[in-house]
PDB file of C-alpha atoms in Angstrom:
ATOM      1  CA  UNK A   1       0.000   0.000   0.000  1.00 89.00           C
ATOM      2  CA  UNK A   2       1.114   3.471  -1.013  1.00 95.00           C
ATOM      3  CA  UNK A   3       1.283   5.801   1.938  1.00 96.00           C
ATOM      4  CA  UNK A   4       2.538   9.348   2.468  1.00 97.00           C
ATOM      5  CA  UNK A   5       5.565   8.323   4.334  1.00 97.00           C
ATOM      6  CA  UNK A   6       6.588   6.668   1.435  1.00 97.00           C
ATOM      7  CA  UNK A   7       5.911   9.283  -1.141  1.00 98.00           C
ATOM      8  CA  UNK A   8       8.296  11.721   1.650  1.00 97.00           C
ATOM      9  CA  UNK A   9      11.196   9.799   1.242  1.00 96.00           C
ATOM     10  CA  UNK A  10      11.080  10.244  -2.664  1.00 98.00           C
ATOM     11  CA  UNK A  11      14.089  12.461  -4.073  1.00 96.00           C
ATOM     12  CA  UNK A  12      11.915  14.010  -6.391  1.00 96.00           C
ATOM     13  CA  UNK A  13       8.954  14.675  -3.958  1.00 97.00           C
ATOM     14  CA  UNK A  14      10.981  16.155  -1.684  1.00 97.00           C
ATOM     15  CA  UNK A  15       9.053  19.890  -0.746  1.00 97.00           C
ATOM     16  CA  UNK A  16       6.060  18.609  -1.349  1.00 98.00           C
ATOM     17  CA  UNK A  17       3.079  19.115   1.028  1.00 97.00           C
ATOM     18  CA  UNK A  18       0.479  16.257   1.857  1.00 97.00           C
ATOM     19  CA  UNK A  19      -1.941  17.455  -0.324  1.00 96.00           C
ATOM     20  CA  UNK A  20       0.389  17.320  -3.114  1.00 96.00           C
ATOM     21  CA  UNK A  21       1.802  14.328  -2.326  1.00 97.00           C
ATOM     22  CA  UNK A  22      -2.037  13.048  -2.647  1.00 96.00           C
ATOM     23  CA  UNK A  23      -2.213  14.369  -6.031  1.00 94.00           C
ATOM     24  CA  UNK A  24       1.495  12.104  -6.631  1.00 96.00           C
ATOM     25  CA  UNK A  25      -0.380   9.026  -5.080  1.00 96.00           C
ATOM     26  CA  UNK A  26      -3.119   8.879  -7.337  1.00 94.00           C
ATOM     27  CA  UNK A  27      -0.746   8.441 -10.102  1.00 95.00           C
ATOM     28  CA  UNK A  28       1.581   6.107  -8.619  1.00 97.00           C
ATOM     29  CA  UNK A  29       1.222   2.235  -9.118  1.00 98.00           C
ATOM     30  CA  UNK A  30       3.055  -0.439  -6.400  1.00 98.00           C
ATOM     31  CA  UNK A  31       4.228  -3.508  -8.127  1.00 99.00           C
ATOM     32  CA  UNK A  32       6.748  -6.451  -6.149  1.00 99.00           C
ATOM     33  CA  UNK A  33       9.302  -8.336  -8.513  1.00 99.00           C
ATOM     34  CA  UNK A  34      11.931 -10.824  -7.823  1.00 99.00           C
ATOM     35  CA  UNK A  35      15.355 -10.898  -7.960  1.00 99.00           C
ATOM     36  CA  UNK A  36      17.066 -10.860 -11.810  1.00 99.00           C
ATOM     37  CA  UNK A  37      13.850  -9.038 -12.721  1.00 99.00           C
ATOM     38  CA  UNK A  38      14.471  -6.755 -15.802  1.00 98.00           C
ATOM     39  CA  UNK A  39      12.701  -3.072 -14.896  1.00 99.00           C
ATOM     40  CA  UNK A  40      13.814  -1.998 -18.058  1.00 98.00           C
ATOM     41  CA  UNK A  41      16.877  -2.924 -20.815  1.00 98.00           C
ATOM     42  CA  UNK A  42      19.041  -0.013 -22.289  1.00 97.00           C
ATOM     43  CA  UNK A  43      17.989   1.290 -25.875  1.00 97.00           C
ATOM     44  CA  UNK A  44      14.073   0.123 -25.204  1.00 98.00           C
ATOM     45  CA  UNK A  45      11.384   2.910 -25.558  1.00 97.00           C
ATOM     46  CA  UNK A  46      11.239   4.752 -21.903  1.00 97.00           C
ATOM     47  CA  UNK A  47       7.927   5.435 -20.977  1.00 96.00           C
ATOM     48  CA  UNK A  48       7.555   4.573 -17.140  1.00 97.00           C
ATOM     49  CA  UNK A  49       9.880   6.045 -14.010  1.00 97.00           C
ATOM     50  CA  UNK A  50      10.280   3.922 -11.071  1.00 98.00           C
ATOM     51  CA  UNK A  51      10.838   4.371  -7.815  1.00 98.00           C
ATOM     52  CA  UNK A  52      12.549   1.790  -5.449  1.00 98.00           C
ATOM     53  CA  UNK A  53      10.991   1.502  -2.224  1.00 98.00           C
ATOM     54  CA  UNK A  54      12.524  -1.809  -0.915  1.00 98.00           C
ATOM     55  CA  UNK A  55      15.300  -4.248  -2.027  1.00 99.00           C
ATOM     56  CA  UNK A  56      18.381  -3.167  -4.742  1.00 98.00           C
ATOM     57  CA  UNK A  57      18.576  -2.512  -8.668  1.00 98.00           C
ATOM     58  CA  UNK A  58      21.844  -2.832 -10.587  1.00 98.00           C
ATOM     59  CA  UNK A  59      21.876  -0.139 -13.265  1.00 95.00           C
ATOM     60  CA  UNK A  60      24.398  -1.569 -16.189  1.00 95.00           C
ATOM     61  CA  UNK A  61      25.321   0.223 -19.528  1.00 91.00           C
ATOM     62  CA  UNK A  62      26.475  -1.823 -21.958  1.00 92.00           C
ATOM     63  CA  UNK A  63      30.289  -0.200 -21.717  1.00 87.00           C
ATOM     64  CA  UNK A  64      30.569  -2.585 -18.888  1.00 86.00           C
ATOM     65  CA  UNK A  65      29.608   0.563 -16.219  1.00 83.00           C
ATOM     66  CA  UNK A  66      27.808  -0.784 -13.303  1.00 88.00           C
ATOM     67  CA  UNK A  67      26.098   0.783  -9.941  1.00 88.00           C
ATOM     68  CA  UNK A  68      23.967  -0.316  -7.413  1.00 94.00           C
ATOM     69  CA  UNK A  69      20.469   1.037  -5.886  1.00 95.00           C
ATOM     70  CA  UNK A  70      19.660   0.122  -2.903  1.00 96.00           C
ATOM     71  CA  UNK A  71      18.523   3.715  -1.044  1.00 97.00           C
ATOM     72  CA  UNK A  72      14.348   3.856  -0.623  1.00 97.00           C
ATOM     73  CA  UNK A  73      13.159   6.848  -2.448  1.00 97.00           C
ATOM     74  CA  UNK A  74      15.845   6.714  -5.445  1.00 97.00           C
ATOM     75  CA  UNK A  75      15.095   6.810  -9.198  1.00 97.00           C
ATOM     76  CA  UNK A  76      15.325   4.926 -12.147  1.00 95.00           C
ATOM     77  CA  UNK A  77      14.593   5.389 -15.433  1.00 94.00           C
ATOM     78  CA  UNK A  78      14.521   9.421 -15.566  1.00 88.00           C
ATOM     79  CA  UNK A  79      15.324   9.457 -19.528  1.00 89.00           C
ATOM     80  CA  UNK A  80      11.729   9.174 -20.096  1.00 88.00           C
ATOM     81  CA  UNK A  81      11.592  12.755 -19.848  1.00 85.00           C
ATOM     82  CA  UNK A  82      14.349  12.934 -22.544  1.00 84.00           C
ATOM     83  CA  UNK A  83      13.994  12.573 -26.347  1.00 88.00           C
ATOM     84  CA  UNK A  84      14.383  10.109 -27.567  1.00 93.00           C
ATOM     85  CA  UNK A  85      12.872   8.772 -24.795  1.00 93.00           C
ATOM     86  CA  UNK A  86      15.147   5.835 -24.587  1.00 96.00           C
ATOM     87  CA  UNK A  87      16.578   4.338 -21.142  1.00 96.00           C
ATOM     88  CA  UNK A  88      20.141   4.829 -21.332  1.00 92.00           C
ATOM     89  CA  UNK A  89      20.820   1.209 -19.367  1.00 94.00           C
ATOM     90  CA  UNK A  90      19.527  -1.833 -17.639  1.00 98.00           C
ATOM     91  CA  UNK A  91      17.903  -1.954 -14.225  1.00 98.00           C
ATOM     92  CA  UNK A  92      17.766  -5.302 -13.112  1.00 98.00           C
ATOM     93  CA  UNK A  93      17.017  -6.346  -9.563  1.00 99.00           C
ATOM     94  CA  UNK A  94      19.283  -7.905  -7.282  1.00 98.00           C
ATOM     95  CA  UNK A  95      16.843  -9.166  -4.930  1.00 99.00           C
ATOM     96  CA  UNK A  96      13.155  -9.156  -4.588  1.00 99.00           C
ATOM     97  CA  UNK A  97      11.771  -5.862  -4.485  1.00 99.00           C
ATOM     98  CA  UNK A  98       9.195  -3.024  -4.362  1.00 98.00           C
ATOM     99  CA  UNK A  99       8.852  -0.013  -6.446  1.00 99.00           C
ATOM    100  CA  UNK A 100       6.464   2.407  -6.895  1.00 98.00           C
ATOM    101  CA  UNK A 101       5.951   2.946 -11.148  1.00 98.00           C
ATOM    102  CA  UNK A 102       4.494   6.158 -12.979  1.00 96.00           C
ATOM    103  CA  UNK A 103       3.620   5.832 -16.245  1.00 96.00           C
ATOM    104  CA  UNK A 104       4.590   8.755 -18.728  1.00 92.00           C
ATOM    105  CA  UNK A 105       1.779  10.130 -19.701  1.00 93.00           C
ATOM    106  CA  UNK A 106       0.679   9.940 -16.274  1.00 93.00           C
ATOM    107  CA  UNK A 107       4.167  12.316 -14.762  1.00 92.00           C
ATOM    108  CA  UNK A 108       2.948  14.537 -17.464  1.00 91.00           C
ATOM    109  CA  UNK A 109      -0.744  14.793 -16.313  1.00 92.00           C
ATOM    110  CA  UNK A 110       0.865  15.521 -12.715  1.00 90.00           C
ATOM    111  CA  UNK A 111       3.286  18.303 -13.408  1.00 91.00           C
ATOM    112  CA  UNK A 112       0.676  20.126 -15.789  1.00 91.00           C
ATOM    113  CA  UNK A 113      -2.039  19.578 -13.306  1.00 88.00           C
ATOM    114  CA  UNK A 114      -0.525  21.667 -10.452  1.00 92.00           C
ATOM    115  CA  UNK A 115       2.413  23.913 -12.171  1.00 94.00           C
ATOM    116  CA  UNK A 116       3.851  25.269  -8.887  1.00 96.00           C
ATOM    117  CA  UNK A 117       3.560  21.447  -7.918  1.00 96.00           C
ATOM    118  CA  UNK A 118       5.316  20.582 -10.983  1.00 95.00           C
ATOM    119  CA  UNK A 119       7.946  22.907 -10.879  1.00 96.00           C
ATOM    120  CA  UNK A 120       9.363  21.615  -7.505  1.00 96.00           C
ATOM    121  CA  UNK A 121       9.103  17.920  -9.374  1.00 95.00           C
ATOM    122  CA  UNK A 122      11.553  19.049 -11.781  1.00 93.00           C
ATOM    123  CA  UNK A 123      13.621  21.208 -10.500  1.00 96.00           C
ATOM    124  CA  UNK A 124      14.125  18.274  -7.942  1.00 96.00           C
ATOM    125  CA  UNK A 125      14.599  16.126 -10.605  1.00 93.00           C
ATOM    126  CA  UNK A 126      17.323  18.201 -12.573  1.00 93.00           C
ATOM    127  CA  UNK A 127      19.226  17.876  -9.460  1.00 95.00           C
ATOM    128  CA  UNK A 128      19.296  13.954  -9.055  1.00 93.00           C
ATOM    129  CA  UNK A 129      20.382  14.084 -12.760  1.00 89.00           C
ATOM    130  CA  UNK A 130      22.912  16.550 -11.774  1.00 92.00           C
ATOM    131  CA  UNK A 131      24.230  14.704  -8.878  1.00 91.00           C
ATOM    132  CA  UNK A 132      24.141  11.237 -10.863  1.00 82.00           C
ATOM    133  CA  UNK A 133      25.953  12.932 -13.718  1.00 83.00           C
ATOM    134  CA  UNK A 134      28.510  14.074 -11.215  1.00 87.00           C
ATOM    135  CA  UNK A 135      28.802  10.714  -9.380  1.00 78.00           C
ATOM    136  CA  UNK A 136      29.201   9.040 -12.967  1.00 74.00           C
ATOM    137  CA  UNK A 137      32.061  11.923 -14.328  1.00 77.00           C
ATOM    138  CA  UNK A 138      34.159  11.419 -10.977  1.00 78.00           C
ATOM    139  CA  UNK A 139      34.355   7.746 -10.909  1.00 71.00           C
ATOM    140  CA  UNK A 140      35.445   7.835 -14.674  1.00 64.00           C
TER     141      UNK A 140
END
């Protein structure tokens, strides 16, 4: 079950009131997996962003880079907001897990339905990219 406390400890919810987190649950869908699970394979269409709220995800690129998630509240799958909306690697799980998923065209409805609302989404989310980006350049 999705609850507020778990929509808090979302890096790209973070700001958010309860009312907006609400809105976020509305749009959110909880799904369980097991380990070796394939969330998503680099080059295939990204249309849904997922949130891990219990067990670990390897993200792999095919140049043989590989990092682990294993924090509740991180992202995966963020390039759907890109063009050419293409996931830039792998997620696979490493062990059973939850995550919460949003479908594209449902993160769209969300940020146009409440702008303000929206604009702390992104600007949140420019800054995980930022800090992944970072993370990425200084171990290479």
């Amino acid at each position: 079950m999705i609850t507020l406390e778990t929509l808090r400890k979302v890096e790209i919810f973070t700001g958010l009131s309860d009312e907006e987190l609400g809105l976020v649950m509305k749009f959110c869908e909880e799904i369980e997996v097991p380990a070796g699970f394939t969330l998503c394979a680099e080059g295939s269409r990204a249309d849904k962003l997922f949130i891990l709220e219990t067990g670990s995800v390897s993200i792999k690129f095919s140049k043989g880079v590989e990092f682990e998630i294993s924090t509740p509240g991180k992202i995966l799958g963020w390039s759907f907001l890109v063009p050419p909306n293409r996931y830039t690697a792998s997620a696979i799980t490493n062990s059973p897990s939850k995550l919460l998923v949003i479908k594209s065209p449902d993160f769209y409805a969300l940020v146009h339905q409440n702008t303000q609302m929206g604009l702390k989404i992104m600007d949140n989310l420019a800054q995980v990219v930022a800090k992944r980006m970072k993370a990425f350049v200084d171990l290479h």
